[in-house]
């Protein structure tokens, strides 16, 4: 549980720094759940966080492709 809290805290900060607000919020929820709730519910929070990380990765790939093509201004 402590490892989950630490990972969630790290992801929350990093996501907040780059403006990935859904990722940061999801990581905060995971951190709070790890701190106060039953460990059995952590799987749901990890799944939620994973979904937001996948979504963020898609955005990053799209932006990178746009920059490579010279579409960004």
Tab-separated table of C-alpha atoms in Angstrom:
chain	number	residue	atom	x	y	z
A	1	UNK	CA	0.000	0.000	0.000
A	2	UNK	CA	2.863	2.382	0.799
A	3	UNK	CA	4.420	1.696	-2.613
A	4	UNK	CA	1.073	2.485	-4.279
A	5	UNK	CA	0.898	5.766	-2.381
A	6	UNK	CA	4.434	6.693	-3.426
A	7	UNK	CA	3.892	5.841	-7.092
A	8	UNK	CA	0.584	7.684	-7.159
A	9	UNK	CA	2.147	10.727	-5.513
A	10	UNK	CA	4.977	10.808	-8.050
A	11	UNK	CA	2.609	10.433	-11.001
A	12	UNK	CA	0.289	13.092	-9.574
A	13	UNK	CA	3.108	15.620	-9.414
A	14	UNK	CA	4.567	14.817	-12.817
A	15	UNK	CA	1.156	14.873	-14.476
A	16	UNK	CA	0.317	18.181	-12.862
A	17	UNK	CA	3.596	19.649	-14.107
A	18	UNK	CA	2.747	18.856	-17.740
A	19	UNK	CA	-0.959	19.718	-17.517
A	20	UNK	CA	-2.289	16.157	-17.662
A	21	UNK	CA	-5.086	17.006	-15.273
A	22	UNK	CA	-7.098	13.799	-15.662
A	23	UNK	CA	-3.995	11.757	-14.936
A	24	UNK	CA	-3.179	13.937	-11.910
A	25	UNK	CA	-6.715	13.678	-10.539
A	26	UNK	CA	-6.791	9.926	-11.014
A	27	UNK	CA	-3.403	9.587	-9.303
A	28	UNK	CA	-4.664	11.714	-6.426
A	29	UNK	CA	-7.662	9.419	-6.039
A	30	UNK	CA	-5.358	6.408	-5.994
A	31	UNK	CA	-3.096	8.056	-3.434
A	32	UNK	CA	-6.071	8.884	-1.203
A	33	UNK	CA	-7.530	5.394	-1.539
A	34	UNK	CA	-4.200	3.827	-0.647
A	35	UNK	CA	-3.927	6.078	2.398
A	36	UNK	CA	-7.394	5.570	3.779
A	37	UNK	CA	-9.360	2.822	2.148
A	38	UNK	CA	-9.316	-0.910	1.780
A	39	UNK	CA	-6.499	-2.261	-0.368
A	40	UNK	CA	-9.022	-4.330	-2.332
A	41	UNK	CA	-10.295	-1.170	-4.038
A	42	UNK	CA	-6.859	-0.164	-5.288
A	43	UNK	CA	-7.231	-2.308	-8.398
A	44	UNK	CA	-10.133	-0.123	-9.558
A	45	UNK	CA	-8.099	3.022	-9.008
A	46	UNK	CA	-5.081	1.591	-10.846
A	47	UNK	CA	-7.346	0.653	-13.753
A	48	UNK	CA	-8.764	4.187	-13.846
A	49	UNK	CA	-5.262	5.666	-13.780
A	50	UNK	CA	-4.099	3.322	-16.523
A	51	UNK	CA	-6.942	4.449	-18.759
A	52	UNK	CA	-6.012	8.089	-18.309
A	53	UNK	CA	-2.341	7.344	-18.919
A	54	UNK	CA	-3.217	5.587	-22.189
A	55	UNK	CA	-5.321	8.586	-23.223
A	56	UNK	CA	-2.460	10.965	-22.364
A	57	UNK	CA	-0.006	8.838	-24.346
A	58	UNK	CA	-2.288	9.063	-27.396
A	59	UNK	CA	-2.313	12.842	-27.122
A	60	UNK	CA	1.472	12.997	-26.797
A	61	UNK	CA	1.926	10.764	-29.858
A	62	UNK	CA	-0.503	12.893	-31.864
A	63	UNK	CA	1.230	16.121	-30.885
A	64	UNK	CA	4.640	14.648	-31.636
A	65	UNK	CA	3.429	13.578	-35.083
A	66	UNK	CA	1.954	16.985	-35.712
A	67	UNK	CA	5.222	18.668	-34.811
A	68	UNK	CA	7.219	16.257	-36.988
A	69	UNK	CA	4.966	17.036	-39.956
A	70	UNK	CA	5.257	20.768	-39.317
A	71	UNK	CA	1.538	21.117	-38.565
A	72	UNK	CA	2.069	22.897	-35.246
A	73	UNK	CA	2.488	26.609	-35.196
